[in-house]
Amino acid sequence: MADPGDGYVYLGLADKTVRRTDNAGTNTQWLAAQTYEPVLYAWGGTLFMLVGDDLYEINVSAAGTTLRADLSGTSTVYRADITSRGRITSSERGPVWLQRLDSGETYVWEYNVYADAQSRLGVLPVDYAWPYSIRYANGFILVAFRYANAHADAGNAYVYYQRGAQRGVLGPARKNTSGATGASEAIVLAGVIGEQIIFVFDRYLWGYTPSGGAMSQIGSLPTLSNYSPYAALTFGSQVFVSGLNDGTAGAVARFDLDKYATNGTIQSGRWHYWRSEERRVGKECRSRWSPYH
């Protein structure tokens, strides 16, 4: 689902069509069935669509598309697996998305709107990684993945990060259950709060602080009959996780990180300001500086 700001919301459906709707209840098919399920994304008032690995621009005035990035390579396995979450995001230049080849390599592509050109920004540092979601925050490209050849294969959870020549891998985040392998577990990036990277894995909300190299479990998701998070999003100190299912209907879990008193706290790694404290010791009045956060 995407909102380019023209008064309509556009939806890519499982039947491979694109529909649009408005507040008046108008719901019409905007584009006929595509080759693969369309993934929509709005950037700067422009509506884009991933069909397989290729990027299209959708005309919101008159139904139609323009091919903007035509990628080579075979990605049959990845495109056929609907467990891939949030595989498109955007930088300050335009859309950024994942391409996972059948050979096991995972590439990060960007379409520069201003130059009308596609370019490959990076590649995950391991073969046979299975990527799930991508985010762009604070100049960093973040990719959540498991060391696995397929969604159903075993593998621990990692987050790849890249900003210019600075690249690395955060993790692993291992499953809690003793002896569990991590097969069929999605890793969904929520975003960044302060400098902490927030993601969902193994029914838990995780945080990673790059400056301190610390990873922690922030909280647990509800125990539901069908755990399959489709998306996660940070908003201020809030984290929302959608796509959960209690057996009858969809559910959304909400976390307020400012209210965690016993399960841990989120530190930004920055002092907001300093204050002077005075205390009386005997007949002396001593002053000291202390960090206030």
PDB file of C-alpha atoms in Angstrom:
ATOM      1  CA  MET A   1       0.000   0.000   0.000  1.00  0.00           C
ATOM      2  CA  ALA A   2       1.294   3.485  -0.842  1.00  0.00           C
ATOM      3  CA  ASP A   3       0.021   7.076  -0.746  1.00  0.00           C
ATOM      4  CA  PRO A   4       1.680   9.398  -3.293  1.00  0.00           C
ATOM      5  CA  GLY A   5      -0.369  12.387  -2.097  1.00  0.00           C
ATOM      6  CA  ASP A   6      -2.847  12.670  -4.960  1.00  0.00           C
ATOM      7  CA  GLY A   7      -5.885  11.952  -2.790  1.00  0.00           C
ATOM      8  CA  TYR A   8      -5.840   8.199  -3.373  1.00  0.00           C
ATOM      9  CA  VAL A   9      -4.274   5.168  -1.728  1.00  0.00           C
ATOM     10  CA  TYR A  10      -2.866   2.504  -4.051  1.00  0.00           C
ATOM     11  CA  LEU A  11      -2.720  -1.181  -3.181  1.00  0.00           C
ATOM     12  CA  GLY A  12      -0.778  -4.052  -4.736  1.00  0.00           C
ATOM     13  CA  LEU A  13      -2.828  -7.236  -4.354  1.00  0.00           C
ATOM     14  CA  ALA A  14      -2.092 -10.945  -4.254  1.00  0.00           C
ATOM     15  CA  ASP A  15      -3.930 -11.338  -7.583  1.00  0.00           C
ATOM     16  CA  LYS A  16      -1.091  -9.190  -9.066  1.00  0.00           C
ATOM     17  CA  THR A  17      -3.338  -6.205  -9.830  1.00  0.00           C
ATOM     18  CA  VAL A  18      -3.066  -2.635  -8.516  1.00  0.00           C
ATOM     19  CA  ARG A  19      -6.173  -0.907  -7.155  1.00  0.00           C
ATOM     20  CA  ARG A  20      -6.781   2.576  -5.841  1.00  0.00           C
ATOM     21  CA  THR A  21      -9.296   3.877  -3.330  1.00  0.00           C
ATOM     22  CA  ASP A  22     -10.313   7.144  -1.658  1.00  0.00           C
ATOM     23  CA  ASN A  23     -12.220   8.264   1.436  1.00  0.00           C
ATOM     24  CA  ALA A  24     -15.510   8.249  -0.473  1.00  0.00           C
ATOM     25  CA  GLY A  25     -15.261   4.496  -0.897  1.00  0.00           C
ATOM     26  CA  THR A  26     -14.302   4.513  -4.561  1.00  0.00           C
ATOM     27  CA  ASN A  27     -12.309   1.347  -5.234  1.00  0.00           C
ATOM     28  CA  THR A  28     -11.227   0.656  -8.786  1.00  0.00           C
ATOM     29  CA  GLN A  29      -8.630  -1.452 -10.547  1.00  0.00           C
ATOM     30  CA  TRP A  30      -5.845   0.852 -11.685  1.00  0.00           C
ATOM     31  CA  LEU A  31      -3.487  -1.643 -13.311  1.00  0.00           C
ATOM     32  CA  ALA A  32      -4.167  -5.098 -14.706  1.00  0.00           C
ATOM     33  CA  ALA A  33      -2.397  -8.187 -13.360  1.00  0.00           C
ATOM     34  CA  GLN A  34       1.400  -7.950 -13.515  1.00  0.00           C
ATOM     35  CA  THR A  35       3.886 -10.801 -13.982  1.00  0.00           C
ATOM     36  CA  TYR A  36       4.553 -10.925 -10.220  1.00  0.00           C
ATOM     37  CA  GLU A  37       2.818  -9.496  -7.179  1.00  0.00           C
ATOM     38  CA  PRO A  38       3.407  -5.713  -7.256  1.00  0.00           C
ATOM     39  CA  VAL A  39       5.139  -4.000  -4.333  1.00  0.00           C
ATOM     40  CA  LEU A  40       4.281  -0.295  -4.158  1.00  0.00           C
ATOM     41  CA  TYR A  41       6.279   2.614  -2.753  1.00  0.00           C
ATOM     42  CA  ALA A  42       5.721   6.385  -2.831  1.00  0.00           C
ATOM     43  CA  TRP A  43       8.672   8.770  -3.055  1.00  0.00           C
ATOM     44  CA  GLY A  44       8.364  12.550  -3.319  1.00  0.00           C
ATOM     45  CA  GLY A  45       4.855  12.387  -4.761  1.00  0.00           C
ATOM     46  CA  THR A  46       5.846   9.743  -7.313  1.00  0.00           C
ATOM     47  CA  LEU A  47       4.405   6.237  -7.152  1.00  0.00           C
ATOM     48  CA  PHE A  48       6.798   3.363  -7.864  1.00  0.00           C
ATOM     49  CA  MET A  49       6.177  -0.363  -8.224  1.00  0.00           C
ATOM     50  CA  LEU A  50       8.459  -3.383  -7.961  1.00  0.00           C
ATOM     51  CA  VAL A  51       7.491  -6.214 -10.282  1.00  0.00           C
ATOM     52  CA  GLY A  52       9.934  -9.004  -9.596  1.00  0.00           C
ATOM     53  CA  ASP A  53      13.301  -7.212  -9.492  1.00  0.00           C
ATOM     54  CA  ASP A  54      12.379  -4.423 -11.896  1.00  0.00           C
ATOM     55  CA  LEU A  55      11.210  -0.937 -10.914  1.00  0.00           C
ATOM     56  CA  TYR A  56       8.342   0.869 -12.635  1.00  0.00           C
ATOM     57  CA  GLU A  57       6.847   4.319 -12.215  1.00  0.00           C
ATOM     58  CA  ILE A  58       3.050   4.360 -12.111  1.00  0.00           C
ATOM     59  CA  ASN A  59       1.149   7.186 -13.767  1.00  0.00           C
ATOM     60  CA  VAL A  60      -1.429   8.378 -11.215  1.00  0.00           C
ATOM     61  CA  SER A  61      -3.218  10.629 -13.737  1.00  0.00           C
ATOM     62  CA  ALA A  62      -3.913   7.975 -16.338  1.00  0.00           C
ATOM     63  CA  ALA A  63      -3.312   4.290 -15.666  1.00  0.00           C
ATOM     64  CA  GLY A  64       0.031   3.263 -17.129  1.00  0.00           C
ATOM     65  CA  THR A  65       3.631   2.470 -16.216  1.00  0.00           C
ATOM     66  CA  THR A  66       7.159   3.459 -17.229  1.00  0.00           C
ATOM     67  CA  LEU A  67      10.085   1.082 -16.719  1.00  0.00           C
ATOM     68  CA  ARG A  68      12.768   2.844 -14.643  1.00  0.00           C
ATOM     69  CA  ALA A  69      15.176   0.030 -13.718  1.00  0.00           C
ATOM     70  CA  ASP A  70      15.551  -3.219 -15.647  1.00  0.00           C
ATOM     71  CA  LEU A  71      17.741  -5.662 -13.715  1.00  0.00           C
ATOM     72  CA  SER A  72      19.418  -8.736 -15.117  1.00  0.00           C
ATOM     73  CA  GLY A  73      19.840 -12.052 -13.308  1.00  0.00           C
ATOM     74  CA  THR A  74      17.562 -14.876 -12.224  1.00  0.00           C
ATOM     75  CA  SER A  75      15.600 -14.471  -8.975  1.00  0.00           C
ATOM     76  CA  THR A  76      12.890 -17.089  -9.415  1.00  0.00           C
ATOM     77  CA  VAL A  77      13.164 -18.551  -5.902  1.00  0.00           C
ATOM     78  CA  TYR A  78      13.117 -15.230  -4.071  1.00  0.00           C
ATOM     79  CA  ARG A  79      10.308 -13.706  -6.128  1.00  0.00           C
ATOM     80  CA  ALA A  80       8.120 -16.744  -5.548  1.00  0.00           C
ATOM     81  CA  ASP A  81       8.531 -16.625  -1.749  1.00  0.00           C
ATOM     82  CA  ILE A  82       6.045 -14.235  -0.132  1.00  0.00           C
ATOM     83  CA  THR A  83       7.930 -14.339   3.182  1.00  0.00           C
ATOM     84  CA  SER A  84      10.140 -11.441   2.007  1.00  0.00           C
ATOM     85  CA  ARG A  85       9.126  -8.358   4.016  1.00  0.00           C
ATOM     86  CA  GLY A  86       9.549  -4.728   3.076  1.00  0.00           C
ATOM     87  CA  ARG A  87      12.094  -5.209   0.293  1.00  0.00           C
ATOM     88  CA  ILE A  88      11.937  -1.597  -0.887  1.00  0.00           C
ATOM     89  CA  THR A  89      12.793   1.670   0.873  1.00  0.00           C
ATOM     90  CA  SER A  90      14.248   4.993  -0.307  1.00  0.00           C
ATOM     91  CA  SER A  91      17.261   7.248   0.071  1.00  0.00           C
ATOM     92  CA  GLU A  92      17.400  10.991  -0.548  1.00  0.00           C
ATOM     93  CA  ARG A  93      17.888  10.176  -4.250  1.00  0.00           C
ATOM     94  CA  GLY A  94      15.080   7.715  -4.841  1.00  0.00           C
ATOM     95  CA  PRO A  95      13.885   4.127  -4.285  1.00  0.00           C
ATOM     96  CA  VAL A  96      16.302   1.509  -2.882  1.00  0.00           C
ATOM     97  CA  TRP A  97      15.460  -2.192  -3.044  1.00  0.00           C
ATOM     98  CA  LEU A  98      16.698  -5.775  -2.683  1.00  0.00           C
ATOM     99  CA  GLN A  99      17.568  -8.282  -5.382  1.00  0.00           C
ATOM    100  CA  ARG A 100      18.264 -11.843  -4.268  1.00  0.00           C
ATOM    101  CA  LEU A 101      19.588 -14.067  -7.070  1.00  0.00           C
ATOM    102  CA  ASP A 102      19.147 -17.818  -7.322  1.00  0.00           C
ATOM    103  CA  SER A 103      22.940 -18.043  -7.038  1.00  0.00           C
ATOM    104  CA  GLY A 104      22.553 -16.868  -3.419  1.00  0.00           C
ATOM    105  CA  GLU A 105      23.956 -13.354  -3.814  1.00  0.00           C
ATOM    106  CA  THR A 106      21.955 -10.375  -2.552  1.00  0.00           C
ATOM    107  CA  TYR A 107      22.357  -6.943  -4.143  1.00  0.00           C
ATOM    108  CA  VAL A 108      21.137  -3.503  -3.091  1.00  0.00           C
ATOM    109  CA  TRP A 109      19.971  -1.277  -5.957  1.00  0.00           C
ATOM    110  CA  GLU A 110      19.072   2.405  -6.100  1.00  0.00           C
ATOM    111  CA  TYR A 111      17.175   4.387  -8.710  1.00  0.00           C
ATOM    112  CA  ASN A 112      18.393   7.997  -8.815  1.00  0.00           C
ATOM    113  CA  VAL A 113      15.301  10.007  -9.733  1.00  0.00           C
ATOM    114  CA  TYR A 114      17.267  13.138 -10.610  1.00  0.00           C
ATOM    115  CA  ALA A 115      19.699  11.351 -12.938  1.00  0.00           C
ATOM    116  CA  ASP A 116      17.111   8.840 -14.192  1.00  0.00           C
ATOM    117  CA  ALA A 117      19.658   6.062 -13.669  1.00  0.00           C
ATOM    118  CA  GLN A 118      19.926   2.813 -11.717  1.00  0.00           C
ATOM    119  CA  SER A 119      23.041   1.739  -9.852  1.00  0.00           C
ATOM    120  CA  ARG A 120      24.119  -1.124  -7.626  1.00  0.00           C
ATOM    121  CA  LEU A 121      25.007   0.260  -4.203  1.00  0.00           C
ATOM    122  CA  GLY A 122      26.206  -2.853  -2.434  1.00  0.00           C
ATOM    123  CA  VAL A 123      26.142  -6.595  -1.922  1.00  0.00           C
ATOM    124  CA  LEU A 124      25.692  -8.684   1.210  1.00  0.00           C
ATOM    125  CA  PRO A 125      29.095 -10.027   2.305  1.00  0.00           C
ATOM    126  CA  VAL A 126      28.063 -13.710   2.280  1.00  0.00           C
ATOM    127  CA  ASP A 127      26.722 -16.116  -0.321  1.00  0.00           C
ATOM    128  CA  TYR A 128      23.438 -17.855   0.316  1.00  0.00           C
ATOM    129  CA  ALA A 129      21.949 -15.185   2.532  1.00  0.00           C
ATOM    130  CA  TRP A 130      18.173 -14.888   2.697  1.00  0.00           C
ATOM    131  CA  PRO A 131      17.148 -11.199   2.977  1.00  0.00           C
ATOM    132  CA  TYR A 132      13.845 -10.088   4.463  1.00  0.00           C
ATOM    133  CA  SER A 133      13.664  -6.318   4.748  1.00  0.00           C
ATOM    134  CA  ILE A 134      15.582  -3.144   3.945  1.00  0.00           C
ATOM    135  CA  ARG A 135      15.576   0.305   5.573  1.00  0.00           C
ATOM    136  CA  TYR A 136      17.377   3.594   4.983  1.00  0.00           C
ATOM    137  CA  ALA A 137      18.032   5.712   8.097  1.00  0.00           C
ATOM    138  CA  ASN A 138      20.618   8.312   9.151  1.00  0.00           C
ATOM    139  CA  GLY A 139      22.506   7.753   5.894  1.00  0.00           C
ATOM    140  CA  PHE A 140      22.748   4.002   6.492  1.00  0.00           C
ATOM    141  CA  ILE A 141      21.326   1.228   4.340  1.00  0.00           C
ATOM    142  CA  LEU A 142      20.163  -1.608   6.615  1.00  0.00           C
ATOM    143  CA  VAL A 143      19.309  -5.125   5.416  1.00  0.00           C
ATOM    144  CA  ALA A 144      17.911  -7.813   7.734  1.00  0.00           C
ATOM    145  CA  PHE A 145      18.852 -11.352   6.675  1.00  0.00           C
ATOM    146  CA  ARG A 146      19.600 -14.881   7.811  1.00  0.00           C
ATOM    147  CA  TYR A 147      22.545 -17.049   6.818  1.00  0.00           C
ATOM    148  CA  ALA A 148      20.332 -19.448   4.875  1.00  0.00           C
ATOM    149  CA  ASN A 149      19.717 -20.595   1.311  1.00  0.00           C
ATOM    150  CA  ALA A 150      15.940 -20.332   1.687  1.00  0.00           C
ATOM    151  CA  HIS A 151      13.320 -19.127   4.135  1.00  0.00           C
ATOM    152  CA  ALA A 152      12.771 -22.693   5.342  1.00  0.00           C
ATOM    153  CA  ASP A 153      16.482 -23.296   6.006  1.00  0.00           C
ATOM    154  CA  ALA A 154      18.191 -22.817   9.367  1.00  0.00           C
ATOM    155  CA  GLY A 155      20.261 -19.733  10.126  1.00  0.00           C
ATOM    156  CA  ASN A 156      20.864 -17.001  12.707  1.00  0.00           C
ATOM    157  CA  ALA A 157      19.625 -13.447  12.218  1.00  0.00           C
ATOM    158  CA  TYR A 158      21.907 -10.566  11.180  1.00  0.00           C
ATOM    159  CA  VAL A 159      21.645  -6.948  10.051  1.00  0.00           C
ATOM    160  CA  TYR A 160      23.931  -5.663   7.279  1.00  0.00           C
ATOM    161  CA  TYR A 161      24.744  -1.955   7.362  1.00  0.00           C
ATOM    162  CA  GLN A 162      26.339   0.315   4.769  1.00  0.00           C
ATOM    163  CA  ARG A 163      27.122   4.017   4.556  1.00  0.00           C
ATOM    164  CA  GLY A 164      29.590   4.857   1.828  1.00  0.00           C
ATOM    165  CA  ALA A 165      32.694   2.750   2.383  1.00  0.00           C
ATOM    166  CA  GLN A 166      31.633   1.904   5.945  1.00  0.00           C
ATOM    167  CA  ARG A 167      30.131  -1.590   5.891  1.00  0.00           C
ATOM    168  CA  GLY A 168      29.612  -4.413   8.343  1.00  0.00           C
ATOM    169  CA  VAL A 169      27.272  -6.966   9.889  1.00  0.00           C
ATOM    170  CA  LEU A 170      25.497  -6.765  13.249  1.00  0.00           C
ATOM    171  CA  GLY A 171      24.599  -9.913  15.154  1.00  0.00           C
ATOM    172  CA  PRO A 172      23.823 -12.673  15.398  1.00  0.00           C
ATOM    173  CA  ALA A 173      20.465 -12.614  17.155  1.00  0.00           C
ATOM    174  CA  ARG A 174      19.896 -16.249  18.052  1.00  0.00           C
ATOM    175  CA  LYS A 175      16.622 -17.935  18.890  1.00  0.00           C
ATOM    176  CA  ASN A 176      15.778 -18.309  22.561  1.00  0.00           C
ATOM    177  CA  THR A 177      14.581 -21.895  22.385  1.00  0.00           C
ATOM    178  CA  SER A 178      17.421 -24.266  23.257  1.00  0.00           C
ATOM    179  CA  GLY A 179      18.592 -26.111  20.156  1.00  0.00           C
ATOM    180  CA  ALA A 180      16.288 -24.160  17.820  1.00  0.00           C
ATOM    181  CA  THR A 181      17.728 -23.479  14.382  1.00  0.00           C
ATOM    182  CA  GLY A 182      15.973 -20.293  13.302  1.00  0.00           C
ATOM    183  CA  ALA A 183      14.428 -21.854  10.192  1.00  0.00           C
ATOM    184  CA  SER A 184      11.359 -20.136   8.731  1.00  0.00           C
ATOM    185  CA  GLU A 185      11.836 -17.062  10.924  1.00  0.00           C
ATOM    186  CA  ALA A 186      11.488 -13.653   9.313  1.00  0.00           C
ATOM    187  CA  ILE A 187      13.603 -10.669  10.408  1.00  0.00           C
ATOM    188  CA  VAL A 188      11.712  -7.396  10.032  1.00  0.00           C
ATOM    189  CA  LEU A 189      13.433  -4.025  10.386  1.00  0.00           C
ATOM    190  CA  ALA A 190      11.364  -1.375  12.161  1.00  0.00           C
ATOM    191  CA  GLY A 191      13.754   1.581  11.818  1.00  0.00           C
ATOM    192  CA  VAL A 192      16.024   3.613  14.090  1.00  0.00           C
ATOM    193  CA  ILE A 193      15.328   5.304  17.438  1.00  0.00           C
ATOM    194  CA  GLY A 194      18.197   7.612  18.359  1.00  0.00           C
ATOM    195  CA  GLU A 195      21.093   5.567  17.048  1.00  0.00           C
ATOM    196  CA  GLN A 196      19.582   2.208  17.982  1.00  0.00           C
ATOM    197  CA  ILE A 197      18.518  -0.160  15.206  1.00  0.00           C
ATOM    198  CA  ILE A 198      15.183  -1.807  15.996  1.00  0.00           C
ATOM    199  CA  PHE A 199      14.070  -5.107  14.459  1.00  0.00           C
ATOM    200  CA  VAL A 200      11.731  -8.057  15.081  1.00  0.00           C
ATOM    201  CA  PHE A 201      12.897 -11.671  15.273  1.00  0.00           C
ATOM    202  CA  ASP A 202      11.821 -14.836  17.107  1.00  0.00           C
ATOM    203  CA  ARG A 203       8.737 -13.235  18.737  1.00  0.00           C
ATOM    204  CA  TYR A 204      10.903 -10.513  20.283  1.00  0.00           C
ATOM    205  CA  LEU A 205      11.681  -6.863  19.678  1.00  0.00           C
ATOM    206  CA  TRP A 206      15.443  -6.350  19.445  1.00  0.00           C
ATOM    207  CA  GLY A 207      17.693  -3.298  19.634  1.00  0.00           C
ATOM    208  CA  TYR A 208      21.288  -2.849  18.531  1.00  0.00           C
ATOM    209  CA  THR A 209      23.459   0.150  19.416  1.00  0.00           C
ATOM    210  CA  PRO A 210      26.373   0.396  16.932  1.00  0.00           C
ATOM    211  CA  SER A 211      28.513   2.754  19.050  1.00  0.00           C
ATOM    212  CA  GLY A 212      28.514   0.364  21.997  1.00  0.00           C
ATOM    213  CA  GLY A 213      28.245  -2.871  20.045  1.00  0.00           C
ATOM    214  CA  ALA A 214      25.406  -3.969  22.324  1.00  0.00           C
ATOM    215  CA  MET A 215      22.378  -6.026  21.275  1.00  0.00           C
ATOM    216  CA  SER A 216      19.425  -6.555  23.593  1.00  0.00           C
ATOM    217  CA  GLN A 217      15.908  -7.951  23.680  1.00  0.00           C
ATOM    218  CA  ILE A 218      13.617  -5.025  24.398  1.00  0.00           C
ATOM    219  CA  GLY A 219      10.290  -6.839  24.729  1.00  0.00           C
ATOM    220  CA  SER A 220       8.294  -9.855  23.636  1.00  0.00           C
ATOM    221  CA  LEU A 221       5.427 -10.013  21.165  1.00  0.00           C
ATOM    222  CA  PRO A 222       2.016 -11.425  22.136  1.00  0.00           C
ATOM    223  CA  THR A 223       1.747 -15.207  22.138  1.00  0.00           C
ATOM    224  CA  LEU A 224      -0.481 -15.855  19.150  1.00  0.00           C
ATOM    225  CA  SER A 225      -1.467 -18.976  17.277  1.00  0.00           C
ATOM    226  CA  ASN A 226       0.059 -17.711  14.043  1.00  0.00           C
ATOM    227  CA  TYR A 227       3.199 -15.574  14.370  1.00  0.00           C
ATOM    228  CA  SER A 228       4.081 -14.016  11.034  1.00  0.00           C
ATOM    229  CA  PRO A 229       5.027 -10.304  11.267  1.00  0.00           C
ATOM    230  CA  TYR A 230       4.708  -8.548   7.911  1.00  0.00           C
ATOM    231  CA  ALA A 231       5.874  -5.061   8.818  1.00  0.00           C
ATOM    232  CA  ALA A 232       7.318  -3.005  11.670  1.00  0.00           C
ATOM    233  CA  LEU A 233       7.648   0.756  12.029  1.00  0.00           C
ATOM    234  CA  THR A 234       9.162   3.213  14.502  1.00  0.00           C
ATOM    235  CA  PHE A 235       7.330   6.447  15.309  1.00  0.00           C
ATOM    236  CA  GLY A 236       9.030   8.567  17.946  1.00  0.00           C
ATOM    237  CA  SER A 237       9.578   6.201  20.883  1.00  0.00           C
ATOM    238  CA  GLN A 238       6.810   3.903  19.626  1.00  0.00           C
ATOM    239  CA  VAL A 239       7.282   0.672  17.689  1.00  0.00           C
ATOM    240  CA  PHE A 240       4.398  -0.956  15.806  1.00  0.00           C
ATOM    241  CA  VAL A 241       4.448  -4.547  14.523  1.00  0.00           C
ATOM    242  CA  SER A 242       1.691  -5.633  12.131  1.00  0.00           C
ATOM    243  CA  GLY A 243       0.611  -8.825  10.424  1.00  0.00           C
ATOM    244  CA  LEU A 244       0.258 -10.846  13.619  1.00  0.00           C
ATOM    245  CA  ASN A 245      -2.661 -13.263  13.704  1.00  0.00           C
ATOM    246  CA  ASP A 246      -4.568 -14.541  16.730  1.00  0.00           C
ATOM    247  CA  GLY A 247      -6.373 -17.172  14.682  1.00  0.00           C
ATOM    248  CA  THR A 248      -9.381 -15.006  13.843  1.00  0.00           C
ATOM    249  CA  ALA A 249      -8.137 -11.614  12.705  1.00  0.00           C
ATOM    250  CA  GLY A 250      -5.023  -9.551  12.162  1.00  0.00           C
ATOM    251  CA  ALA A 251      -3.372  -7.878  15.131  1.00  0.00           C
ATOM    252  CA  VAL A 252      -0.907  -5.025  15.698  1.00  0.00           C
ATOM    253  CA  ALA A 253       1.474  -4.934  18.652  1.00  0.00           C
ATOM    254  CA  ARG A 254       2.497  -1.529  20.020  1.00  0.00           C
ATOM    255  CA  PHE A 255       5.558  -0.860  22.163  1.00  0.00           C
ATOM    256  CA  ASP A 256       6.286   2.401  23.991  1.00  0.00           C
ATOM    257  CA  LEU A 257      10.001   2.244  24.704  1.00  0.00           C
ATOM    258  CA  ASP A 258       9.822   5.142  27.163  1.00  0.00           C
ATOM    259  CA  LYS A 259       7.678   3.049  29.492  1.00  0.00           C
ATOM    260  CA  TYR A 260       9.996   0.059  29.892  1.00  0.00           C
ATOM    261  CA  ALA A 261      11.074   0.056  33.534  1.00  0.00           C
ATOM    262  CA  THR A 262      11.844  -3.608  34.151  1.00  0.00           C
ATOM    263  CA  ASN A 263      12.532  -5.011  30.678  1.00  0.00           C
ATOM    264  CA  GLY A 264      15.371  -2.643  29.901  1.00  0.00           C
ATOM    265  CA  THR A 265      15.715   0.863  28.506  1.00  0.00           C
ATOM    266  CA  ILE A 266      16.792   2.405  25.241  1.00  0.00           C
ATOM    267  CA  GLN A 267      19.805   4.725  25.420  1.00  0.00           C
ATOM    268  CA  SER A 268      20.603   6.957  22.480  1.00  0.00           C
ATOM    269  CA  GLY A 269      24.315   7.114  23.323  1.00  0.00           C
ATOM    270  CA  ARG A 270      24.143  10.900  23.520  1.00  0.00           C
ATOM    271  CA  TRP A 271      23.875  13.183  26.542  1.00  0.00           C
ATOM    272  CA  HIS A 272      21.067  15.716  26.115  1.00  0.00           C
ATOM    273  CA  TYR A 273      22.706  18.293  28.417  1.00  0.00           C
ATOM    274  CA  TRP A 274      24.672  18.639  31.651  1.00  0.00           C
ATOM    275  CA  ARG A 275      23.547  19.994  34.994  1.00  0.00           C
ATOM    276  CA  SER A 276      25.382  21.155  38.063  1.00  0.00           C
ATOM    277  CA  GLU A 277      24.604  19.441  41.345  1.00  0.00           C
ATOM    278  CA  GLU A 278      25.425  20.757  44.792  1.00  0.00           C
ATOM    279  CA  ARG A 279      25.455  18.748  47.986  1.00  0.00           C
ATOM    280  CA  ARG A 280      26.432  19.612  51.540  1.00  0.00           C
ATOM    281  CA  VAL A 281      29.039  17.432  53.186  1.00  0.00           C
ATOM    282  CA  GLY A 282      29.515  18.465  56.800  1.00  0.00           C
ATOM    283  CA  LYS A 283      30.149  22.187  56.707  1.00  0.00           C
ATOM    284  CA  GLU A 284      31.330  22.176  53.081  1.00  0.00           C
ATOM    285  CA  CYS A 285      29.216  22.687  49.991  1.00  0.00           C
ATOM    286  CA  ARG A 286      30.639  20.652  47.136  1.00  0.00           C
ATOM    287  CA  SER A 287      29.704  21.019  43.494  1.00  0.00           C
ATOM    288  CA  ARG A 288      30.019  18.445  40.747  1.00  0.00           C
ATOM    289  CA  TRP A 289      28.945  17.905  37.160  1.00  0.00           C
ATOM    290  CA  SER A 290      26.911  14.859  36.199  1.00  0.00           C
ATOM    291  CA  PRO A 291      25.335  13.637  32.977  1.00  0.00           C
ATOM    292  CA  TYR A 292      21.597  14.066  32.769  1.00  0.00           C
ATOM    293  CA  HIS A 293      19.671  11.903  30.344  1.00  0.00           C
TER     294      HIS A 293
END
